[in-house]
mmCIF file of C-alpha atoms in Angstrom:
data_model
loop_
_atom_site.group_PDB
_atom_site.id
_atom_site.type_symbol
_atom_site.label_atom_id
_atom_site.label_comp_id
_atom_site.label_asym_id
_atom_site.label_seq_id
_atom_site.Cartn_x
_atom_site.Cartn_y
_atom_site.Cartn_z
ATOM 1 C CA SER A 17 26.442 9.921 -33.332
ATOM 2 C CA ALA A 18 23.459 7.949 -32.025
ATOM 3 C CA GLY A 19 23.844 6.638 -28.506
ATOM 4 C CA GLN A 20 26.467 9.218 -27.491
ATOM 5 C CA PHE A 21 25.923 12.053 -25.012
ATOM 6 C CA THR A 22 26.892 15.529 -26.166
ATOM 7 C CA PRO A 23 27.805 18.082 -23.433
ATOM 8 C CA ARG A 24 24.337 19.567 -23.814
ATOM 9 C CA SER A 25 22.643 16.149 -23.557
ATOM 10 C CA ARG A 26 24.723 15.277 -20.475
ATOM 11 C CA CYS A 27 23.715 18.561 -18.873
ATOM 12 C CA SER A 28 20.083 17.911 -19.765
ATOM 13 C CA HIS A 29 20.345 14.406 -18.319
ATOM 14 C CA ARG A 30 21.846 15.708 -15.062
ATOM 15 C CA CYS A 31 19.181 18.388 -14.805
ATOM 16 C CA SER A 32 16.441 15.813 -15.356
ATOM 17 C CA CYS A 33 17.859 13.536 -12.665
ATOM 18 C CA SER A 34 18.210 16.470 -10.300
ATOM 19 C CA SER A 35 14.606 17.491 -10.933
ATOM 20 C CA LEU A 36 13.373 13.958 -10.314
ATOM 21 C CA LEU A 37 15.362 13.776 -7.091
ATOM 22 C CA ARG A 38 13.902 17.058 -5.859
ATOM 23 C CA LEU A 39 10.424 15.861 -6.787
ATOM 24 C CA ARG A 40 10.945 12.609 -4.879
ATOM 25 C CA LEU A 41 12.078 14.504 -1.805
ATOM 26 C CA THR A 42 9.400 17.201 -1.835
ATOM 27 C CA VAL A 43 6.281 15.305 -2.915
ATOM 28 C CA PRO A 44 6.152 13.051 0.193
ATOM 29 C CA THR A 45 6.152 16.114 2.421
ATOM 30 C CA ARG A 46 3.023 17.303 0.650
ATOM 31 C CA LEU A 47 1.226 13.979 0.513
ATOM 32 C CA PHE A 48 2.196 12.613 3.933
ATOM 33 C CA ARG A 49 1.512 14.257 7.254
ATOM 34 C CA ARG A 50 1.894 12.795 10.739
ATOM 35 C CA ALA A 51 -1.237 12.350 12.821
ATOM 36 C CA SER A 52 -1.836 14.536 15.842
ATOM 37 C CA THR A 53 -1.552 12.980 19.272
ATOM 38 C CA ALA A 54 -4.801 11.160 20.052
ATOM 39 C CA SER A 55 -6.118 8.222 22.038
ATOM 40 C CA THR A 56 -5.966 4.717 20.642
ATOM 41 C CA ALA A 57 -9.758 4.568 20.599
ATOM 42 C CA TRP A 58 -9.972 7.677 18.415
ATOM 43 C CA ASN A 59 -7.277 6.427 16.034
ATOM 44 C CA VAL A 60 -9.045 3.084 15.721
ATOM 45 C CA ALA A 61 -12.374 4.825 15.072
ATOM 46 C CA LYS A 62 -10.836 7.020 12.370
ATOM 47 C CA THR A 63 -9.164 4.007 10.787
ATOM 48 C CA MET A 64 -12.402 2.022 10.645
ATOM 49 C CA ILE A 65 -14.282 4.982 9.126
ATOM 50 C CA GLN A 66 -11.579 5.500 6.505
ATOM 51 C CA THR A 67 -11.583 1.783 5.741
ATOM 52 C CA ALA A 68 -15.366 1.631 5.365
ATOM 53 C CA VAL A 69 -15.433 4.600 2.961
ATOM 54 C CA LEU A 70 -12.502 3.332 0.890
ATOM 55 C CA TRP A 71 -13.878 -0.191 0.640
ATOM 56 C CA ALA A 72 -17.348 1.062 -0.284
ATOM 57 C CA LEU A 73 -15.868 3.008 -3.200
ATOM 58 C CA ALA A 74 -12.982 0.850 -4.387
ATOM 59 C CA LEU A 75 -14.295 -2.627 -3.565
ATOM 60 C CA ALA A 76 -18.035 -2.227 -4.080
ATOM 61 C CA LEU A 77 -19.037 0.701 -6.274
ATOM 62 C CA VAL A 78 -16.285 0.498 -8.899
ATOM 63 C CA PRO A 79 -16.362 -3.323 -9.317
ATOM 64 C CA LEU A 80 -20.166 -3.299 -9.632
ATOM 65 C CA LEU A 81 -19.944 -0.587 -12.288
ATOM 66 C CA ILE A 82 -17.323 -2.579 -14.182
ATOM 67 C CA ALA A 83 -19.448 -5.740 -14.053
ATOM 68 C CA HIS A 84 -22.504 -3.764 -15.186
ATOM 69 C CA LEU A 85 -20.610 -2.345 -18.158
ATOM 70 C CA GLU A 86 -19.387 -5.811 -19.093
ATOM 71 C CA GLU A 87 -22.978 -7.031 -19.216
ATOM 72 C CA ARG A 88 -24.118 -3.991 -21.196
ATOM 73 C CA VAL A 89 -21.514 -4.495 -23.917
ATOM 74 C CA GLY A 90 -22.185 -8.223 -24.010
ATOM 75 C CA PHE A 91 -18.805 -9.228 -22.676
ATOM 76 C CA GLY A 92 -20.430 -11.766 -20.383
ATOM 77 C CA LEU A 93 -19.734 -12.683 -16.803
ATOM 78 C CA ILE A 94 -18.427 -16.055 -15.689
ATOM 79 C CA GLN A 95 -21.111 -17.858 -13.739
ATOM 80 C CA GLN A 96 -19.408 -20.606 -11.765
ATOM 81 C CA PRO A 97 -20.574 -21.519 -8.215
ATOM 82 C CA SER A 98 -17.114 -22.820 -7.340
ATOM 83 C CA LEU A 99 -15.564 -19.468 -8.270
ATOM 84 C CA ARG A 100 -18.055 -17.673 -6.059
ATOM 85 C CA ILE A 101 -17.182 -19.889 -3.106
ATOM 86 C CA ALA A 102 -13.456 -19.321 -3.632
ATOM 87 C CA GLY A 103 -14.075 -15.587 -4.043
ATOM 88 C CA SER A 104 -16.062 -15.408 -0.817
ATOM 89 C CA VAL A 105 -13.322 -17.179 1.152
ATOM 90 C CA LEU A 106 -10.600 -14.996 -0.356
ATOM 91 C CA LEU A 107 -12.580 -11.802 0.232
ATOM 92 C CA LEU A 108 -13.324 -12.608 3.876
ATOM 93 C CA THR A 109 -9.753 -13.701 4.594
ATOM 94 C CA SER A 110 -8.218 -10.666 2.920
ATOM 95 C CA SER A 111 -10.668 -8.262 4.566
ATOM 96 C CA SER A 112 -9.813 -9.690 7.976
ATOM 97 C CA GLY A 113 -6.142 -9.087 7.234
ATOM 98 C CA GLY A 114 -6.889 -5.525 6.164
ATOM 99 C CA ILE A 115 -8.789 -4.765 9.361
ATOM 100 C CA TRP A 116 -6.016 -6.305 11.462
ATOM 101 C CA SER A 117 -3.385 -4.227 9.654
ATOM 102 C CA GLY A 118 -5.335 -1.008 10.129
ATOM 103 C CA TYR A 119 -5.894 -1.763 13.803
ATOM 104 C CA MET A 120 -2.168 -2.303 14.344
ATOM 105 C CA LEU A 121 -1.386 1.038 12.716
ATOM 106 C CA ALA A 122 -3.921 2.796 14.941
ATOM 107 C CA LYS A 123 -2.878 1.065 18.170
ATOM 108 C CA HIS A 124 0.906 0.931 17.829
ATOM 109 C CA GLY A 125 1.550 3.646 15.243
ATOM 110 C CA GLY A 126 -0.484 6.446 16.770
ATOM 111 C CA GLY A 127 -2.164 7.269 13.457
ATOM 112 C CA THR A 128 -4.141 5.837 10.560
ATOM 113 C CA PRO A 129 -3.459 4.358 7.102
ATOM 114 C CA LEU A 130 -4.431 7.692 5.507
ATOM 115 C CA PRO A 131 -1.273 9.496 4.277
ATOM 116 C CA LEU A 132 -2.488 12.848 5.614
ATOM 117 C CA ASP A 133 -3.011 11.245 9.038
ATOM 118 C CA ALA A 134 -0.019 8.911 8.988
ATOM 119 C CA THR A 135 1.424 7.029 11.932
ATOM 120 C CA ARG A 136 3.872 8.756 14.267
ATOM 121 C CA HIS A 137 5.678 5.502 15.115
ATOM 122 C CA LEU A 138 7.049 2.780 12.858
ATOM 123 C CA VAL A 139 4.834 -0.300 13.170
ATOM 124 C CA ILE A 140 6.662 -3.630 13.020
ATOM 125 C CA ARG A 141 4.159 -5.793 14.908
ATOM 126 C CA GLY A 142 1.435 -8.128 13.737
ATOM 127 C CA PRO A 143 1.337 -8.523 9.948
ATOM 128 C CA TYR A 144 3.964 -5.784 9.603
ATOM 129 C CA GLY A 145 6.474 -8.127 11.189
ATOM 130 C CA HIS A 146 6.131 -10.435 8.178
ATOM 131 C CA VAL A 147 5.622 -8.101 5.207
ATOM 132 C CA ARG A 148 6.185 -4.348 4.844
ATOM 133 C CA ASN A 149 2.789 -3.423 3.464
ATOM 134 C CA PRO A 150 0.186 -6.080 4.223
ATOM 135 C CA MET A 151 -2.593 -3.684 3.180
ATOM 136 C CA VAL A 152 -1.483 -3.869 -0.454
ATOM 137 C CA LEU A 153 -1.563 -7.664 -0.332
ATOM 138 C CA THR A 154 -4.981 -7.662 1.317
ATOM 139 C CA ALA A 155 -6.272 -5.216 -1.318
ATOM 140 C CA LEU A 156 -4.993 -7.558 -4.028
ATOM 141 C CA GLY A 157 -6.750 -10.493 -2.384
ATOM 142 C CA GLN A 158 -9.950 -8.513 -1.921
ATOM 143 C CA GLY A 159 -9.997 -7.394 -5.543
ATOM 144 C CA ILE A 160 -9.479 -10.894 -6.901
ATOM 145 C CA GLY A 161 -12.045 -12.246 -4.454
ATOM 146 C CA ILE A 162 -14.642 -9.743 -5.659
ATOM 147 C CA ALA A 163 -13.748 -10.516 -9.269
ATOM 148 C CA LEU A 164 -14.397 -14.206 -8.631
ATOM 149 C CA LEU A 165 -17.673 -13.418 -6.881
ATOM 150 C CA LEU A 166 -18.863 -11.321 -9.820
ATOM 151 C CA GLY A 167 -17.274 -13.524 -12.460
ATOM 152 C CA SER A 168 -15.682 -10.406 -13.935
ATOM 153 C CA VAL A 169 -12.441 -10.366 -15.907
ATOM 154 C CA GLY A 170 -12.619 -6.575 -15.938
ATOM 155 C CA VAL A 171 -12.460 -6.413 -12.137
ATOM 156 C CA ILE A 172 -9.310 -8.546 -12.188
ATOM 157 C CA ALA A 173 -7.753 -6.092 -14.659
ATOM 158 C CA TYR A 174 -8.887 -3.173 -12.468
ATOM 159 C CA THR A 175 -7.308 -4.780 -9.399
ATOM 160 C CA LEU A 176 -4.000 -5.515 -11.096
ATOM 161 C CA ALA A 177 -3.883 -2.003 -12.549
ATOM 162 C CA GLY A 178 -4.436 -0.504 -9.091
ATOM 163 C CA VAL A 179 -1.705 -2.590 -7.494
ATOM 164 C CA THR A 180 0.682 -1.785 -10.352
ATOM 165 C CA PHE A 181 -0.011 1.940 -9.967
ATOM 166 C CA TRP A 182 0.656 1.679 -6.246
ATOM 167 C CA ASN A 183 3.917 -0.177 -6.766
ATOM 168 C CA LEU A 184 5.292 2.139 -9.461
ATOM 169 C CA VAL A 185 3.991 5.534 -8.340
ATOM 170 C CA LEU A 186 2.836 5.605 -4.717
ATOM 171 C CA ARG A 187 5.177 3.080 -3.131
ATOM 172 C CA PRO A 188 8.393 5.096 -3.827
ATOM 173 C CA LEU A 189 6.771 8.185 -2.313
ATOM 174 C CA GLU A 190 5.664 6.318 0.789
ATOM 175 C CA GLU A 191 9.077 4.722 1.277
ATOM 176 C CA ALA A 192 10.815 8.069 0.829
ATOM 177 C CA ASP A 193 8.576 9.564 3.517
ATOM 178 C CA LEU A 194 9.194 6.656 5.906
ATOM 179 C CA ALA A 195 12.951 6.878 5.346
ATOM 180 C CA ALA A 196 12.917 10.629 5.951
ATOM 181 C CA HIS A 197 10.833 10.338 9.119
ATOM 182 C CA PHE A 198 12.155 7.156 10.768
ATOM 183 C CA GLY A 199 15.695 7.105 9.386
ATOM 184 C CA ARG A 200 17.905 4.176 10.393
ATOM 185 C CA GLU A 201 15.036 2.441 12.170
ATOM 186 C CA TYR A 202 13.110 2.161 8.908
ATOM 187 C CA ASP A 203 16.227 1.318 6.901
ATOM 188 C CA HIS A 204 16.927 -1.624 9.207
ATOM 189 C CA TYR A 205 13.299 -2.732 8.971
ATOM 190 C CA ARG A 206 13.245 -2.367 5.179
ATOM 191 C CA ARG A 207 16.324 -4.564 4.801
ATOM 192 C CA GLY A 208 14.876 -7.213 7.108
ATOM 193 C CA VAL A 209 11.291 -7.470 5.871
ATOM 194 C CA PRO A 210 10.224 -8.101 2.243
ATOM 195 C CA TYR A 211 7.547 -6.076 0.510
ATOM 196 C CA TRP A 212 5.598 -8.735 -1.402
ATOM 197 C CA ILE A 213 6.408 -12.218 -0.103
ATOM 198 C CA PRO A 214 5.926 -12.482 3.684
ATOM 199 C CA ARG A 215 8.768 -13.860 5.751
ATOM 200 C CA TRP A 216 7.942 -16.888 7.863
ATOM 201 C CA THR A 217 9.305 -15.675 11.189
ATOM 202 C CA PRO A 218 8.319 -12.235 12.541
ATOM 203 C CA TYR A 219 10.809 -9.403 12.323
ATOM 204 C CA ARG A 220 12.664 -8.416 15.465
ATOM 205 C CA ALA A 221 14.310 -5.025 15.710
ATOM 206 C CA SER A 222 17.925 -4.898 16.806
ATOM 207 C CA PRO A 223 18.451 -3.718 20.420
ATOM 208 C CA ARG A 224 19.463 -0.233 19.315
ATOM 209 C CA HIS A 225 16.044 0.218 17.641
ATOM 210 C CA ASP A 226 13.916 -1.104 20.534
#
């Protein structure tokens, strides 16, 4: 009857779960790779180059194209000076946080934010002592800031869609990779630091993880 598992459906369900588990374990190894040993200066330089390229594409080119399309179809942009001021403040603040986060990864993690050049050490300092992925929060702030600057509802939708995709698809892969690479150190950090809402006091690792 409806809602009941037959032996074949139970087997199919177990096989599906097993396949998903294998996918979750194997995909991070393909997408994430530890950075080679390099100087802090070189890691910082790589991080800034990656950041500049990513921001030029995701925070400049795509939003401008969206705003242009909105004008072409007659959707209309919101022209409010107060929104532009708020957007400028939010964009500058969020961008500063993004640069700080990337610098901490390069200096203390021995790598970059790029998954194929990922950090060799777990970073729990700076903004990472308050929230597990400050770069996602800064990207959210940057996107909304740009949307306010352009007066574009479409850019807000684009930003929220990107963050949602990260949270549902990329975040589990990243966390699986971190758990596999850093083990109990990351598990302790994950339980002590939230992902979205920053904690007020900075995280302190237990003595056995120092």
